[in-house]
mmCIF file of N, CA and C in Angstrom:
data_model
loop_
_atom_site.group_PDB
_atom_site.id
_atom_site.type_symbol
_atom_site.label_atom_id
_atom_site.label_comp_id
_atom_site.label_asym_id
_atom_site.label_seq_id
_atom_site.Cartn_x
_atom_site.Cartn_y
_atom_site.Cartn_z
ATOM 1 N N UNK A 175 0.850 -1.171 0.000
ATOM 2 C CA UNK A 175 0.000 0.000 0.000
ATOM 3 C C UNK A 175 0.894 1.231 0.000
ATOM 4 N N UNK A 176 -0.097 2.124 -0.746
ATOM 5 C CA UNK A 176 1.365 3.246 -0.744
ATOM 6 C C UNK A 176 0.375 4.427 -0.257
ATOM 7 N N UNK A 177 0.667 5.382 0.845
ATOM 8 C CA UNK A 177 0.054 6.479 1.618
ATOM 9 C C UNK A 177 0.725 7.978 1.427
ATOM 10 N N UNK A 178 0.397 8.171 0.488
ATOM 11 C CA UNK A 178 1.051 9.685 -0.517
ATOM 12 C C UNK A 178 0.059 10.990 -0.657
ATOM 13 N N UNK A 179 0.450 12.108 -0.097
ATOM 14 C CA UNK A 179 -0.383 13.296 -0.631
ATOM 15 C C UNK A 179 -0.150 13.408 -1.938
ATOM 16 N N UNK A 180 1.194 13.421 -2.926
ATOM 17 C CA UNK A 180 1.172 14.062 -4.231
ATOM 18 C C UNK A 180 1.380 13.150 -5.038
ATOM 19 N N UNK A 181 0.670 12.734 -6.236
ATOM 20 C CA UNK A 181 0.467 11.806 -6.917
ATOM 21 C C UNK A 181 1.157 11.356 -7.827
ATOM 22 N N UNK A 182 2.542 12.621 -7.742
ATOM 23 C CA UNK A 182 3.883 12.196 -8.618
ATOM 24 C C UNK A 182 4.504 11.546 -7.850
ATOM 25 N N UNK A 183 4.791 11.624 -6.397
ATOM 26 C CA UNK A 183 5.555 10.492 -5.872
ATOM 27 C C UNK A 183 4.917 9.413 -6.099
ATOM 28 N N UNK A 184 3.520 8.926 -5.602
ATOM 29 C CA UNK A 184 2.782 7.822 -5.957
ATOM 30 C C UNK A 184 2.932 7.037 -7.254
ATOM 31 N N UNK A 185 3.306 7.972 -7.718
ATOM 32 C CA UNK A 185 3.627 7.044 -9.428
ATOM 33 C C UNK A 185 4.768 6.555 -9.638
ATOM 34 N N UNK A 186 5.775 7.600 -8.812
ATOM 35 C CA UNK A 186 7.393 6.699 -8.910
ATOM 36 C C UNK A 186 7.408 5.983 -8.423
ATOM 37 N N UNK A 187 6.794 5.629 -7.010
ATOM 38 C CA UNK A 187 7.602 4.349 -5.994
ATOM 39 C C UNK A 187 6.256 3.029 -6.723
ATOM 40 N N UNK A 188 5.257 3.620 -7.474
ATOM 41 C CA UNK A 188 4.961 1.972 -8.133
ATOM 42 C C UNK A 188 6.180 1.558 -8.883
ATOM 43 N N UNK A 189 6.076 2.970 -10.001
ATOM 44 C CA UNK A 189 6.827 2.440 -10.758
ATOM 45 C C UNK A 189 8.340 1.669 -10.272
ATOM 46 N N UNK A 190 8.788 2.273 -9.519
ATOM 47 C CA UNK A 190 10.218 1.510 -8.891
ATOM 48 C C UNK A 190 9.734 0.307 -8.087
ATOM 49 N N UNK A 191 8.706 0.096 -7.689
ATOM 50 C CA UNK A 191 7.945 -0.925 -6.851
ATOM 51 C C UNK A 191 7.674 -2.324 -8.041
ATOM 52 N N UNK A 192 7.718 -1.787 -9.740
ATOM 53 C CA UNK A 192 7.385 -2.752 -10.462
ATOM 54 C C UNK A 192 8.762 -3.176 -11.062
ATOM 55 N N UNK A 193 10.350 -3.085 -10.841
ATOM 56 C CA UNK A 193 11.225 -3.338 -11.402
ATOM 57 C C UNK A 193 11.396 -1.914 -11.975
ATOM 58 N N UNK A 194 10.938 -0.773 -12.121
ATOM 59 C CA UNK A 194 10.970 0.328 -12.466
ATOM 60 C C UNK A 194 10.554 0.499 -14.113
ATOM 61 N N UNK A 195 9.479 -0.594 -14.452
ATOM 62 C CA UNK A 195 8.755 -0.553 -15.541
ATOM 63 C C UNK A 195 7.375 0.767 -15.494
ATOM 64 N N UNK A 196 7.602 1.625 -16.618
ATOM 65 C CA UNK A 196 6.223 2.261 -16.998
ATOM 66 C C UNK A 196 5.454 1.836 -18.084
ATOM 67 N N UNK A 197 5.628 0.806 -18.729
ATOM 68 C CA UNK A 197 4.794 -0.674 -19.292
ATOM 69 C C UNK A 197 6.241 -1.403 -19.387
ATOM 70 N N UNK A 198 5.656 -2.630 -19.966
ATOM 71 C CA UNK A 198 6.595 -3.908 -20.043
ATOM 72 C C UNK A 198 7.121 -3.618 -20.897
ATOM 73 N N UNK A 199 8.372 -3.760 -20.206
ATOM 74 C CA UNK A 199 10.003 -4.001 -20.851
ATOM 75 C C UNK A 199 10.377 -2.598 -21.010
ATOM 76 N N UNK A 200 10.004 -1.625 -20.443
ATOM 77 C CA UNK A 200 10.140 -0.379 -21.160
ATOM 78 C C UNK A 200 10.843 -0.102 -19.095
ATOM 79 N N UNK A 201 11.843 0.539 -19.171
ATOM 80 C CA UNK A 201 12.484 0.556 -17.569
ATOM 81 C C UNK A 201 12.576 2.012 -17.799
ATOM 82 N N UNK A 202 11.832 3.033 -16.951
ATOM 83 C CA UNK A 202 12.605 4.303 -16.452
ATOM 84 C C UNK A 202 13.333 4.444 -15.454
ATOM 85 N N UNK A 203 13.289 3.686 -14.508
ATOM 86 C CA UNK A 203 14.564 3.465 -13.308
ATOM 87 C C UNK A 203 14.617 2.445 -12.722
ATOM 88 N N UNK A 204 15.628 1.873 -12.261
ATOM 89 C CA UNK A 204 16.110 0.620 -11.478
ATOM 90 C C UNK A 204 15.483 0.763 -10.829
ATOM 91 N N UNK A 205 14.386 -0.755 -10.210
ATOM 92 C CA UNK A 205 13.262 -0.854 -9.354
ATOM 93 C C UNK A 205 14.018 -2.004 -8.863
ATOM 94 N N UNK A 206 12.866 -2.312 -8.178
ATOM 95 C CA UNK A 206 12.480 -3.770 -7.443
ATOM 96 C C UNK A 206 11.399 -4.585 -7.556
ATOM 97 N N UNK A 207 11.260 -6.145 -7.372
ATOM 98 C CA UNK A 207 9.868 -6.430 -7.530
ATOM 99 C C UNK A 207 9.062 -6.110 -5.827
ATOM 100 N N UNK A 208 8.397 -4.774 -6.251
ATOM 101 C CA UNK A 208 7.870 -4.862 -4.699
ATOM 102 C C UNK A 208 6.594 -4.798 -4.899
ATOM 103 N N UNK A 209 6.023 -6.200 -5.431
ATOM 104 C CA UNK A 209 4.365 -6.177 -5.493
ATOM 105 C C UNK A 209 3.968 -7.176 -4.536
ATOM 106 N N UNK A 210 3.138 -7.284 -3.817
ATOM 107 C CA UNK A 210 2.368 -8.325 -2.663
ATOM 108 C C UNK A 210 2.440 -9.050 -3.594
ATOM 109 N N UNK A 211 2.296 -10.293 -2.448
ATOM 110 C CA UNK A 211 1.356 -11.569 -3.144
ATOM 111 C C UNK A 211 -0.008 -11.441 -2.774
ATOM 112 N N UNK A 212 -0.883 -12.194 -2.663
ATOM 113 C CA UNK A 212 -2.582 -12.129 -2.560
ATOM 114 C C UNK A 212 -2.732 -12.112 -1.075
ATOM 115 N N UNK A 213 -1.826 -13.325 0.037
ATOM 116 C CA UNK A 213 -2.061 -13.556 1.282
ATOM 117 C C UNK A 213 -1.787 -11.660 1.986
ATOM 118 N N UNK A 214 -0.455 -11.273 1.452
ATOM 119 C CA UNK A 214 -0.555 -10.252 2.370
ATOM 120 C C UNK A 214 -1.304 -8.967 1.981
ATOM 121 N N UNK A 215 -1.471 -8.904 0.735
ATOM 122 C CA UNK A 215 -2.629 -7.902 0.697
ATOM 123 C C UNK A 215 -3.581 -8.366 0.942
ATOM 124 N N UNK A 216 -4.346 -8.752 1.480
ATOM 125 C CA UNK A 216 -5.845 -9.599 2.092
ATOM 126 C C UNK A 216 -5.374 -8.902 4.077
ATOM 127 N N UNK A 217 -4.282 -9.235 4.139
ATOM 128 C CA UNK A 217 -3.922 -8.861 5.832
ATOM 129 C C UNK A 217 -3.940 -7.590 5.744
ATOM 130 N N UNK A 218 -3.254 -6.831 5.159
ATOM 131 C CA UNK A 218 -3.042 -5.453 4.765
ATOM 132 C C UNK A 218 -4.363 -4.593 4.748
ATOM 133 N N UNK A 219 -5.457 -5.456 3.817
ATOM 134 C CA UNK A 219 -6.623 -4.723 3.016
ATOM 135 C C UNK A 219 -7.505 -4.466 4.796
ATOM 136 N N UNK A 220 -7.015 -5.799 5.819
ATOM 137 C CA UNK A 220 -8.007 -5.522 6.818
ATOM 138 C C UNK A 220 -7.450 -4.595 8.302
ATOM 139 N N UNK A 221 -6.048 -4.489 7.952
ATOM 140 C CA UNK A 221 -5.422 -3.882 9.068
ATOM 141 C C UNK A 221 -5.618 -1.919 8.465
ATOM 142 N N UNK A 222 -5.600 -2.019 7.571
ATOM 143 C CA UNK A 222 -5.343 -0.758 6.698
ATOM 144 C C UNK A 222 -6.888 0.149 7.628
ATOM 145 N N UNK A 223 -7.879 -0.582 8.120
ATOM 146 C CA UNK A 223 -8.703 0.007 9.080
ATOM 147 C C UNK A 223 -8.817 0.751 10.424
ATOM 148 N N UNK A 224 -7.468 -0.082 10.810
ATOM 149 C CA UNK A 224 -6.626 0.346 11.818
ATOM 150 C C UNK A 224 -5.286 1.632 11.906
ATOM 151 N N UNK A 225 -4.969 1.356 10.579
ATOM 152 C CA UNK A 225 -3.943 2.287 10.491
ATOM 153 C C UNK A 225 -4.048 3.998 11.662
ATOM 154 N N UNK A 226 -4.877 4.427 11.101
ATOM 155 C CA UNK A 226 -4.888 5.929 11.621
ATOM 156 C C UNK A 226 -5.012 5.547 13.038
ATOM 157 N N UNK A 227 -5.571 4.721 14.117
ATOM 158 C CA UNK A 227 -5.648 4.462 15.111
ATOM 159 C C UNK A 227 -3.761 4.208 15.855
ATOM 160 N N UNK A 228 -3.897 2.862 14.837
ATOM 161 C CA UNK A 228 -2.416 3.031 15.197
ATOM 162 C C UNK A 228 -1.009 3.459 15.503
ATOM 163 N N UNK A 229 -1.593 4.388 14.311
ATOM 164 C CA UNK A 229 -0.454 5.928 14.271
ATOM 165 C C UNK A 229 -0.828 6.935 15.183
ATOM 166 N N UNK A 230 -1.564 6.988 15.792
ATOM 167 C CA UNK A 230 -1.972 7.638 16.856
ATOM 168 C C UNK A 230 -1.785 7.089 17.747
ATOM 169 N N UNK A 231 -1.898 5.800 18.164
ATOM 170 C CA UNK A 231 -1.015 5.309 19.218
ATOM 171 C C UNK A 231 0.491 5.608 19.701
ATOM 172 N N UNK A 232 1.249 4.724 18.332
ATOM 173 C CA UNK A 232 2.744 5.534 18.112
ATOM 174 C C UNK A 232 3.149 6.984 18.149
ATOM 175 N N UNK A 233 2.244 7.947 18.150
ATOM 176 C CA UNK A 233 2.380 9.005 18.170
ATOM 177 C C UNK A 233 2.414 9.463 19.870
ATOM 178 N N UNK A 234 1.458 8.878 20.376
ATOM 179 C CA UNK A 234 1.621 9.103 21.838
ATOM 180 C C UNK A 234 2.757 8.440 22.825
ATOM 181 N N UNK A 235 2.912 7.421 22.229
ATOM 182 C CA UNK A 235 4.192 6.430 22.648
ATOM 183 C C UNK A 235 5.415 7.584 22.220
ATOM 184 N N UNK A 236 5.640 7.916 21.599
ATOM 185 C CA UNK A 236 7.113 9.050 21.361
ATOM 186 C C UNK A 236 6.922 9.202 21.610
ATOM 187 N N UNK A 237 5.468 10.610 22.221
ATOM 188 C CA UNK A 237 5.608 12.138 22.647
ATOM 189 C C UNK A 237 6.358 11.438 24.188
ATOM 190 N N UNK A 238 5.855 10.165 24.620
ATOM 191 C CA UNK A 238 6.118 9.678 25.880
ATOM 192 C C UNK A 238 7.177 9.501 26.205
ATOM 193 N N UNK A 239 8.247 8.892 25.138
ATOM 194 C CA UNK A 239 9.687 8.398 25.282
ATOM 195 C C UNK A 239 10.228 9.818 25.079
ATOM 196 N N UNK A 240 10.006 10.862 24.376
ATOM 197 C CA UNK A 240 10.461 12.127 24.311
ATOM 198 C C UNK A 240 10.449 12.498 25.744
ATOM 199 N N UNK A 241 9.567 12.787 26.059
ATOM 200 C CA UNK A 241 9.738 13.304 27.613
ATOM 201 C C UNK A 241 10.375 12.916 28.534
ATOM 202 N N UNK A 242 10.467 11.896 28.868
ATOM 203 C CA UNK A 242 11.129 10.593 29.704
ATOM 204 C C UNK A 242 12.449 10.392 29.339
ATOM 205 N N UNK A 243 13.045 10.339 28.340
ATOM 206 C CA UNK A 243 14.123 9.604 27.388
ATOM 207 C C UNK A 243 15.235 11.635 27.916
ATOM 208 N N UNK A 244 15.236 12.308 28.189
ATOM 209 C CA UNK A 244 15.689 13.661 27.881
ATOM 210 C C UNK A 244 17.467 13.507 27.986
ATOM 211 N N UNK A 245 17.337 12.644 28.745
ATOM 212 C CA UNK A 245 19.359 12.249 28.833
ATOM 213 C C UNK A 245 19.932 11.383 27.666
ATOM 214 N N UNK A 246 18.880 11.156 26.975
ATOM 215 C CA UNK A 246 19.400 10.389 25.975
ATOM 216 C C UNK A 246 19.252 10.672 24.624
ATOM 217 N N UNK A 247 19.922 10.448 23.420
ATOM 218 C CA UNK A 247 19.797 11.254 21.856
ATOM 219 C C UNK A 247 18.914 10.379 21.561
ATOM 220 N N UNK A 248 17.849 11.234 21.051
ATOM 221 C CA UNK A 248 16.453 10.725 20.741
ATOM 222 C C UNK A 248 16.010 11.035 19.407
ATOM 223 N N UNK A 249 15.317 10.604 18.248
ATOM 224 C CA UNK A 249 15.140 10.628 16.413
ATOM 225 C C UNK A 249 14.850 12.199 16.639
ATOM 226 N N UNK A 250 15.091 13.192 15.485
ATOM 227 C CA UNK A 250 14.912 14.371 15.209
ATOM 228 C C UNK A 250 14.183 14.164 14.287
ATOM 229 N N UNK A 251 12.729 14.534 14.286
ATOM 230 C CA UNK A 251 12.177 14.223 13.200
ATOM 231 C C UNK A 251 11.814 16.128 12.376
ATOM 232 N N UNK A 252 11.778 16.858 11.392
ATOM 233 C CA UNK A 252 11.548 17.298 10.585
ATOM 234 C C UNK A 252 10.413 18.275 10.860
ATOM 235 N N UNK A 253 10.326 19.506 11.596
ATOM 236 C CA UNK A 253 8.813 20.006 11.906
ATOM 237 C C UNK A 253 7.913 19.612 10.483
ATOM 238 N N UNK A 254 7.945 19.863 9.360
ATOM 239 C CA UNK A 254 7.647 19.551 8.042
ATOM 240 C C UNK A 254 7.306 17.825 7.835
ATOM 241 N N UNK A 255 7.667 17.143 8.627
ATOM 242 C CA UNK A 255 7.765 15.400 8.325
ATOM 243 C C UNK A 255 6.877 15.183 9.429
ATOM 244 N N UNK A 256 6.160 13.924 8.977
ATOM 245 C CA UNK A 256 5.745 13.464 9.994
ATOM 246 C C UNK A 256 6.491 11.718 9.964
ATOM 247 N N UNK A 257 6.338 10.799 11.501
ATOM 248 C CA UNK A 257 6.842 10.063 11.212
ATOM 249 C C UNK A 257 5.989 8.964 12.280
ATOM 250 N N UNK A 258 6.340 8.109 10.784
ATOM 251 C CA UNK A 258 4.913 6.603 10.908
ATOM 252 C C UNK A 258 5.595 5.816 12.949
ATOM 253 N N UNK A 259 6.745 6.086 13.311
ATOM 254 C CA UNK A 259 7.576 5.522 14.606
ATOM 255 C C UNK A 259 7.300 4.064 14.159
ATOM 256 N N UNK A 260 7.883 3.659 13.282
ATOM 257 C CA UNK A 260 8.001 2.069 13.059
ATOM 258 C C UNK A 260 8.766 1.350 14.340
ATOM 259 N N UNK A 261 10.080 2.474 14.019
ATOM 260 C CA UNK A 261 10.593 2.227 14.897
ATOM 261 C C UNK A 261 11.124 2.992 16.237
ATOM 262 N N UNK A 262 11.597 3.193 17.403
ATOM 263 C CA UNK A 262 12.267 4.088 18.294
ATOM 264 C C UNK A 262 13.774 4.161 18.475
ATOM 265 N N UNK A 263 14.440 3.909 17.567
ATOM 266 C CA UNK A 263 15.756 4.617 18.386
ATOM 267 C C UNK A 263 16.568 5.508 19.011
ATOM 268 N N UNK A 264 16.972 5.088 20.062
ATOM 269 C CA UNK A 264 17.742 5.946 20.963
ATOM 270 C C UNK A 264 18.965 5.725 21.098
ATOM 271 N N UNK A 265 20.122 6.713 21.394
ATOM 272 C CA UNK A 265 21.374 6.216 21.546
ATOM 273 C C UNK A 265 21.642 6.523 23.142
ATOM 274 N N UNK A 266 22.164 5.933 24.104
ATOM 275 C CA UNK A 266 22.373 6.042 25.211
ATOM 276 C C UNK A 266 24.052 5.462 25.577
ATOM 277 N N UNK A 267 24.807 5.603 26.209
ATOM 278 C CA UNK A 267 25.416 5.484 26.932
ATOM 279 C C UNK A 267 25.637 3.747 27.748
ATOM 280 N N UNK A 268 24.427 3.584 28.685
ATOM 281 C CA UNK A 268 24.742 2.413 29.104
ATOM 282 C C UNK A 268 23.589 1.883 29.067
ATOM 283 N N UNK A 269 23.797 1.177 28.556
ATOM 284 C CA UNK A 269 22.108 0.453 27.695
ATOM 285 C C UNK A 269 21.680 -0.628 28.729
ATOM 286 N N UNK A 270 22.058 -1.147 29.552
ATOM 287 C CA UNK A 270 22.101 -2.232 30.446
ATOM 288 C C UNK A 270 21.203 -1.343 31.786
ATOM 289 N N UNK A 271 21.651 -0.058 32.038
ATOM 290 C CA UNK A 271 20.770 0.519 33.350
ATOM 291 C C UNK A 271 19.685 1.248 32.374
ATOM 292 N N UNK A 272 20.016 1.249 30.962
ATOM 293 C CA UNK A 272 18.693 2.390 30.659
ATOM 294 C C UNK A 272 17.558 1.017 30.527
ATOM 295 N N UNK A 273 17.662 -0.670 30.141
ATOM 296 C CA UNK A 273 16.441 -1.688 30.099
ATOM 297 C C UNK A 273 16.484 -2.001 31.197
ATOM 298 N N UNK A 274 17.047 -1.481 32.640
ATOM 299 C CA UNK A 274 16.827 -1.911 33.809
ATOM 300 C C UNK A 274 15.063 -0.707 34.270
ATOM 301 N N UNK A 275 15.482 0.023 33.643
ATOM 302 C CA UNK A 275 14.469 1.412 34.253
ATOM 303 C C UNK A 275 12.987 1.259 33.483
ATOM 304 N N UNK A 276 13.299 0.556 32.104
ATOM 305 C CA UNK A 276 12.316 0.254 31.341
ATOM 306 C C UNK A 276 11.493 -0.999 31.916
ATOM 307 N N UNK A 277 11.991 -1.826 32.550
ATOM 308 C CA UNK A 277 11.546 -3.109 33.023
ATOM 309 C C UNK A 277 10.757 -3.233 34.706
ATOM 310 N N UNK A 278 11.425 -2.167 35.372
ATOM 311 C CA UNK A 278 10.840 -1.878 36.453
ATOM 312 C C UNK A 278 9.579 -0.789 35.907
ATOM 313 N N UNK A 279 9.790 -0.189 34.992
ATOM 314 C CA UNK A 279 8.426 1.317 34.896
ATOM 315 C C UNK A 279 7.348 0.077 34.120
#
């Protein structure tokens, strides 16, 4: 699934999403094959209901680790960007007392 305001990006990352075909055999840029198979778009088609919920979850989960996390280098995200928090990384120092604090909270 691809989640795009402007409809020229939407067209490149198919197109690079199809081997970087804009019909067959015809390549405007080095792609990949990045098309589902049937099983995971069927999972996709029913989670995709959830999405905005979810991202609103993750969204509250940072603002949380932002606050909490302040001794530690935390993602800079872009006033202009927003960001899906797939993932959280942090860089810390001594990683052994910072999952001790996580495990007791």
């Amino acid at each position: 699934a691809i989640f795009c305001h402007d409809d020229e990006v939407a067209k490149k990352i198919r197109i690079l999403l199809n081997h970087g075909q804009t019909q067959r055999y015809k390549h405007e840029f080095i792609g990949i094959n990045g098309r589902l198979d049937t099983l995971q778009a069927a999972i996709l088609n029913v989670k995709l209901k959830y999405l905005e919920k979810e991202l609103d979850k993750r969204q509250k989960l940072a603002q949380t680790y932002n606050a909490n996390l302040k001794n530690c280098q935390i993602p800079q995200i872009d006033p202009n960007a927003f960001s899906a928090y797939a993932q959280y990384s942090v860089l810390v120092e001594d990683r052994a007392s910072v999952l001790q604090k996580f495990e007791k909270a």
